[in-house]
CSV table of C-alpha atoms in Angstrom, one decimal:
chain,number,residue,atom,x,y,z
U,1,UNK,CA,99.3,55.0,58.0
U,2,UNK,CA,102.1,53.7,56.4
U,3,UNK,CA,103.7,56.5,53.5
U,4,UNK,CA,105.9,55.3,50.5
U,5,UNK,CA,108.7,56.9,48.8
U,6,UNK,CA,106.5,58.1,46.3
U,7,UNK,CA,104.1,59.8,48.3
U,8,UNK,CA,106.8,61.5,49.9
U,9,UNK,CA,107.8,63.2,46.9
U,10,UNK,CA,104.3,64.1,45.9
U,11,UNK,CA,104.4,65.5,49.7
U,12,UNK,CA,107.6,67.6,48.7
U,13,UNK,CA,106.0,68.9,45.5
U,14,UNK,CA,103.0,70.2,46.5
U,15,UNK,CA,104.6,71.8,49.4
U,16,UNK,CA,107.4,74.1,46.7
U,17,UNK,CA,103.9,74.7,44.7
U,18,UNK,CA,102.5,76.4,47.8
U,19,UNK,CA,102.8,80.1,47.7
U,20,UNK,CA,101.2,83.1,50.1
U,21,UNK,CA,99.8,86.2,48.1
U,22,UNK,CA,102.2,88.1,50.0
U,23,UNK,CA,104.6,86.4,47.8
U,24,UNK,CA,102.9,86.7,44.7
U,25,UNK,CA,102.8,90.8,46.0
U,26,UNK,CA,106.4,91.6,46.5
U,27,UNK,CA,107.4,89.5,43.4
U,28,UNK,CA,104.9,91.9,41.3
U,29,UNK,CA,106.6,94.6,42.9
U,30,UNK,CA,109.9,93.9,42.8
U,31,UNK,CA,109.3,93.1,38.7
U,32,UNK,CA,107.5,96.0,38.3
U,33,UNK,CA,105.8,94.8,35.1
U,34,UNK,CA,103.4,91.8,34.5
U,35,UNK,CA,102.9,90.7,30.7
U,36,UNK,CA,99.3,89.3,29.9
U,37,UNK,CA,98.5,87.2,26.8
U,38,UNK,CA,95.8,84.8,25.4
U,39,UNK,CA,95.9,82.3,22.2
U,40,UNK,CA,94.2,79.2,21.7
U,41,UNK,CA,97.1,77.3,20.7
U,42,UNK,CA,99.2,76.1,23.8
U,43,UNK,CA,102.3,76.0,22.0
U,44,UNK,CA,102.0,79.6,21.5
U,45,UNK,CA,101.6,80.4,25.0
U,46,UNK,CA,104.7,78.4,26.3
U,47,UNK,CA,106.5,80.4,23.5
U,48,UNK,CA,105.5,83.7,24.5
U,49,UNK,CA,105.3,82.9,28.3
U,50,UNK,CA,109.1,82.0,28.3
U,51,UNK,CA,110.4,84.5,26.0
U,52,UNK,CA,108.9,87.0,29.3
U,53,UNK,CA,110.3,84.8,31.8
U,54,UNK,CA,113.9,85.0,30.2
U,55,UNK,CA,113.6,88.6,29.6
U,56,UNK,CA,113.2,88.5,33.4
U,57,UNK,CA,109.2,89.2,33.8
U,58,UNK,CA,108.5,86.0,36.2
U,59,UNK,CA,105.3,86.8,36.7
U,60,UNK,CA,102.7,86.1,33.8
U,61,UNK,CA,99.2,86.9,33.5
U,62,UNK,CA,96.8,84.1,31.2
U,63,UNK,CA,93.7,86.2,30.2
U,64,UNK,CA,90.7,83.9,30.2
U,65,UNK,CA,88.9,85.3,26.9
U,66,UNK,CA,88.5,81.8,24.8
U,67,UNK,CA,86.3,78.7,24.5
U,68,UNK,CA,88.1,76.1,26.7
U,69,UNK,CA,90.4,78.4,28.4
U,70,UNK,CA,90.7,77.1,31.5
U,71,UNK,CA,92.1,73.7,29.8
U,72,UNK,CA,94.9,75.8,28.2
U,73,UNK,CA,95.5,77.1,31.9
U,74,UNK,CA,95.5,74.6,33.4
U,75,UNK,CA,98.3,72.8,31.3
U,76,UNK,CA,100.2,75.7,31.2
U,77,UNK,CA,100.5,75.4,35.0
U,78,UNK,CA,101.6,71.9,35.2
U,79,UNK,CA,104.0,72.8,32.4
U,80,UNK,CA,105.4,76.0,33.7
U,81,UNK,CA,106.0,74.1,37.3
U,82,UNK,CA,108.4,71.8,35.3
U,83,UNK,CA,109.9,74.2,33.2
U,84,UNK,CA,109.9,77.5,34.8
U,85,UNK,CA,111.1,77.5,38.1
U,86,UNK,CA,109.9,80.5,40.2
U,87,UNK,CA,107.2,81.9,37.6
U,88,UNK,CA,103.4,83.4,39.2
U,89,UNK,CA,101.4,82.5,37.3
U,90,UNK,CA,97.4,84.2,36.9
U,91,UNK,CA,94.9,84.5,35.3
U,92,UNK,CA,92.7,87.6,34.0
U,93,UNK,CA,90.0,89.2,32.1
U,94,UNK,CA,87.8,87.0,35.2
U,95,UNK,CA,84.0,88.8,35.7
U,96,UNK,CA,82.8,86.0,38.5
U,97,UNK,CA,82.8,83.9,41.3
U,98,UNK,CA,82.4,80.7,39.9
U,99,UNK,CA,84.7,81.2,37.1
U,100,UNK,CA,87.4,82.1,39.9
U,101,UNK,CA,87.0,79.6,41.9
U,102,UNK,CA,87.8,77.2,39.4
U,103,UNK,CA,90.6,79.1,37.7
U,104,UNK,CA,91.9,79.0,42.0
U,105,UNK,CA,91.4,75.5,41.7
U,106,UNK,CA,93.6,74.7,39.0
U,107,UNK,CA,96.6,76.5,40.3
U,108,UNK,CA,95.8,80.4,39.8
U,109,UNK,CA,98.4,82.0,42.2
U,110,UNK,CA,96.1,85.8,41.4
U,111,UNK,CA,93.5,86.7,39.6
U,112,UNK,CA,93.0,90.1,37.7
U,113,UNK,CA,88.9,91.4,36.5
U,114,UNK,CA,88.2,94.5,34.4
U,115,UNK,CA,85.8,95.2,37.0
U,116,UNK,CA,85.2,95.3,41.1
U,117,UNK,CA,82.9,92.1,42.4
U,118,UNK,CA,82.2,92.0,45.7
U,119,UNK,CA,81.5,87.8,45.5
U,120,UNK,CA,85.2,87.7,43.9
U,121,UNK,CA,86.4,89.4,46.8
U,122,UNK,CA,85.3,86.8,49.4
U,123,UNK,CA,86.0,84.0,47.2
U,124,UNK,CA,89.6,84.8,46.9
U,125,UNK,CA,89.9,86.2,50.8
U,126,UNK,CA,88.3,82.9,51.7
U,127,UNK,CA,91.3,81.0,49.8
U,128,UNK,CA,94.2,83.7,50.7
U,129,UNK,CA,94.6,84.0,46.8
U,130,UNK,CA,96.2,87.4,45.7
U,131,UNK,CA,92.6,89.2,44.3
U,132,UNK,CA,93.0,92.6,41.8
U,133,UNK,CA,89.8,94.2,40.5
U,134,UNK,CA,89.6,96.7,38.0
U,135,UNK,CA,88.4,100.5,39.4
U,136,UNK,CA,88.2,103.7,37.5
U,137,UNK,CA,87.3,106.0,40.2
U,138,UNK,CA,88.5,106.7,43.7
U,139,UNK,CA,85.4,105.6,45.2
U,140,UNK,CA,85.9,102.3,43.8
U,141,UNK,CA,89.3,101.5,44.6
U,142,UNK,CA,88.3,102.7,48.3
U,143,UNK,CA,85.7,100.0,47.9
U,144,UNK,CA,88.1,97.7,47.0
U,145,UNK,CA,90.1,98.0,49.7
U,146,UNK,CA,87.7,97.4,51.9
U,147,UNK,CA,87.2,94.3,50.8
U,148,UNK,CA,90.4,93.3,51.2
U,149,UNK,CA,92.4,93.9,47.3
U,150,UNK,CA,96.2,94.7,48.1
U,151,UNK,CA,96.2,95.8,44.6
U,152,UNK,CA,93.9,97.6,42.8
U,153,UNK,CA,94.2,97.2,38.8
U,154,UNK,CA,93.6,101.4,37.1
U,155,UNK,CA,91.4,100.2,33.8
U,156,UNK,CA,91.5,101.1,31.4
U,157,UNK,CA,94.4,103.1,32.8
U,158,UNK,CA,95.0,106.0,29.8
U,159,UNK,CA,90.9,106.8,29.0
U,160,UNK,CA,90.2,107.1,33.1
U,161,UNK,CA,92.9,110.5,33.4
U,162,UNK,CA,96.0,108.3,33.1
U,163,UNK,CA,98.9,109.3,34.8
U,164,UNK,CA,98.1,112.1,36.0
U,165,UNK,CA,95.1,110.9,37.6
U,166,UNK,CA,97.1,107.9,39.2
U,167,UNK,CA,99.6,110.5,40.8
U,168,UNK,CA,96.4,112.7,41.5
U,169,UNK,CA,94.8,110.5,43.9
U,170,UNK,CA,98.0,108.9,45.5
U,171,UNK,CA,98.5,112.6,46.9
U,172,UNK,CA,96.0,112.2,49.6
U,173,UNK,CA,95.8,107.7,49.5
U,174,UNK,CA,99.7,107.2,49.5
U,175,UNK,CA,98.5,103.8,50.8
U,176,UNK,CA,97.0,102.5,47.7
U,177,UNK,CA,99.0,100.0,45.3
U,178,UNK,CA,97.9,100.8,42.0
U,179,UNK,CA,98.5,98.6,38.9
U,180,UNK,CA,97.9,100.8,35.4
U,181,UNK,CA,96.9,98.5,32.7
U,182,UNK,CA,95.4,98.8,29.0
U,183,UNK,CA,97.6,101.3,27.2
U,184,UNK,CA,100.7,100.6,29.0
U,185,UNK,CA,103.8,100.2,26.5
U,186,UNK,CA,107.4,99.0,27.0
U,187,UNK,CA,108.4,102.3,26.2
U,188,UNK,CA,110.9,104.5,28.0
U,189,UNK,CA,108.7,107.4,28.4
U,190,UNK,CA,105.6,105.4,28.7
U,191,UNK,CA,107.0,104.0,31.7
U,192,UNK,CA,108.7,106.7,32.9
U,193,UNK,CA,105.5,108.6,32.9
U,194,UNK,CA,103.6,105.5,34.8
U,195,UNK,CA,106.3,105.0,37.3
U,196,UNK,CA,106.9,108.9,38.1
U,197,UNK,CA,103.0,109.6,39.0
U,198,UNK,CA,103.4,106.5,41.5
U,199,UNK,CA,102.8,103.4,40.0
U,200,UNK,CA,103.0,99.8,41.7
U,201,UNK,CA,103.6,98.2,39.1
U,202,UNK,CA,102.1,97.6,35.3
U,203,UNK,CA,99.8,95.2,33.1
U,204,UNK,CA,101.3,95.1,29.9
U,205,UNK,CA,99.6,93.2,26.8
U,206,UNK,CA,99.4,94.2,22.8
U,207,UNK,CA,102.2,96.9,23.5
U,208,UNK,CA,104.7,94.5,24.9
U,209,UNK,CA,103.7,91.3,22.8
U,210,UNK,CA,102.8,92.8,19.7
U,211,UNK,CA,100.7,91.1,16.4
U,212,UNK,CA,104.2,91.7,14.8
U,213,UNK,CA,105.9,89.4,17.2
U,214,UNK,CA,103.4,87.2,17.2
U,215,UNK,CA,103.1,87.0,13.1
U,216,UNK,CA,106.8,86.7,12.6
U,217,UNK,CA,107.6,84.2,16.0
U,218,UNK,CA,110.1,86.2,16.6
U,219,UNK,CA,110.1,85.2,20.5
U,220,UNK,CA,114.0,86.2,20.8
U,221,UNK,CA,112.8,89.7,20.1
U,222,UNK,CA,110.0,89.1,22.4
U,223,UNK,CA,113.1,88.5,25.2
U,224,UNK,CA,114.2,91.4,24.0
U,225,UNK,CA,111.7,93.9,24.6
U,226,UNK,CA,110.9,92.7,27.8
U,227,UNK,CA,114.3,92.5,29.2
U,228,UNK,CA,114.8,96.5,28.3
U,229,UNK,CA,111.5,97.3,29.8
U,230,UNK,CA,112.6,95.3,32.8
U,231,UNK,CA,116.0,97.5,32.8
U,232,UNK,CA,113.6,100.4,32.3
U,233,UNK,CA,111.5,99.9,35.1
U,234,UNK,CA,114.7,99.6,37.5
U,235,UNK,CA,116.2,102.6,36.6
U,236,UNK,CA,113.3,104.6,36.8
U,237,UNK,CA,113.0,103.4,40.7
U,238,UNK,CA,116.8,104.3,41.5
């Protein structure tokens, strides 16, 4: 088989687009916050996806909630390979196997539900793709577990007891790598309070990229906000 230049290069690219959940772990980690955000318009998205990723939030979750969204998605991956070197990119608010296999086959490097599905599980085990169910109880983030979730997404984190059930239930399962989300602002004490009980890291949506922002385009102050909650976040851990 004989290989041109250009296949070569296509070789090369696909090989940086690779990445092992453990990556897509320890970069959650070590940002500590990941911003989630839907809109129809794609322009919108690349607006508000960059303003994060210069404020230093290189990890981004897409939340699959309109018609066609997994056409926005999958532009925004091509795109974001071009143009933002480094970012995870995911996808959320998914309920079911098939709709996760495709979002996996059309670049998802994680993929966040609101609830725990058992058929999710194996379909992102199966494809070694980072997979983070939503649990409310202990019972089901010990059932999550089992099935293999590294991280376990607390929904909606504030109405299920919180932060102090998060630090509650880390007493005895120390093990657990719990990501709070719904509620979660880019506040000081908001994180402070997250972060103290024992928090892996955060989902941050409305609170972090507000309907003011988003009215106004203000995406510098978008940078803005995220950047101090990213300064927030590592000064809590210190």
């Amino acid at each position: 088989m004989w290989w041109t230049g250009s296949d070569f290069e296509l070789d090369n690219r696909m090989r940086k687009d690779t990445m092992k959940r453990i990556d897509v772990i320890l970069n959650m980690k070590e940002t500590g916050a990941v911003p989630l955000f839907y809109h129809p318009d794609e322009t919108v998205c690349r607006e508000v996806i960059s303003a994060c990723y210069r404020g230093g939030m290189k990890i981004f979750e897409f939340t699959n909630r309109g018609e066609l969204a997994h056409e926005t998605f999958a532009s925004l991956v091509k795109w974001s390979r071009e143009s933002l070197p480094g970012l995870v990119l995911g996808v959320g608010t998914v309920v079911d196997a098939g709709t996760c296999s495709l979002y996996i086959q059309l670049g998802a490097k994680f993929i966040v539900s609101p609830l725990l599905n058992e058929e999710m599980a194996r379909v992102c085990n199966r494809r070694k793709v980072l997979w983070i169910p939503g649990c409310a109880t202990a019972s089901e983030i010990g059932r999550a577990e089992e099935l293999g979730a590294e991280v376990v997404k607390l929904f909606p984190g504030p109405t299920v007891g919180g932060a102090a059930f998060l630090k509650a239930y880390l007493g005895p399962c120390p093990w657990s790598n719990i990501m709070p989300s719904g509620g979660v602002s880019p506040t000081e004490e908001n994180l402070t309070e997250w972060f103290s009980a024992g928090a892996f890291c955060v989902g941050m949506g409305s609170q972090l990229i507000s309907r003011e922002i988003l009215a106004a385009k203000d995406y510098a102050r978008l940078e803005d906000v995220s950047r101090k909650a990213i300064e927030i976040i590592q000064r809590i851990r210190k």
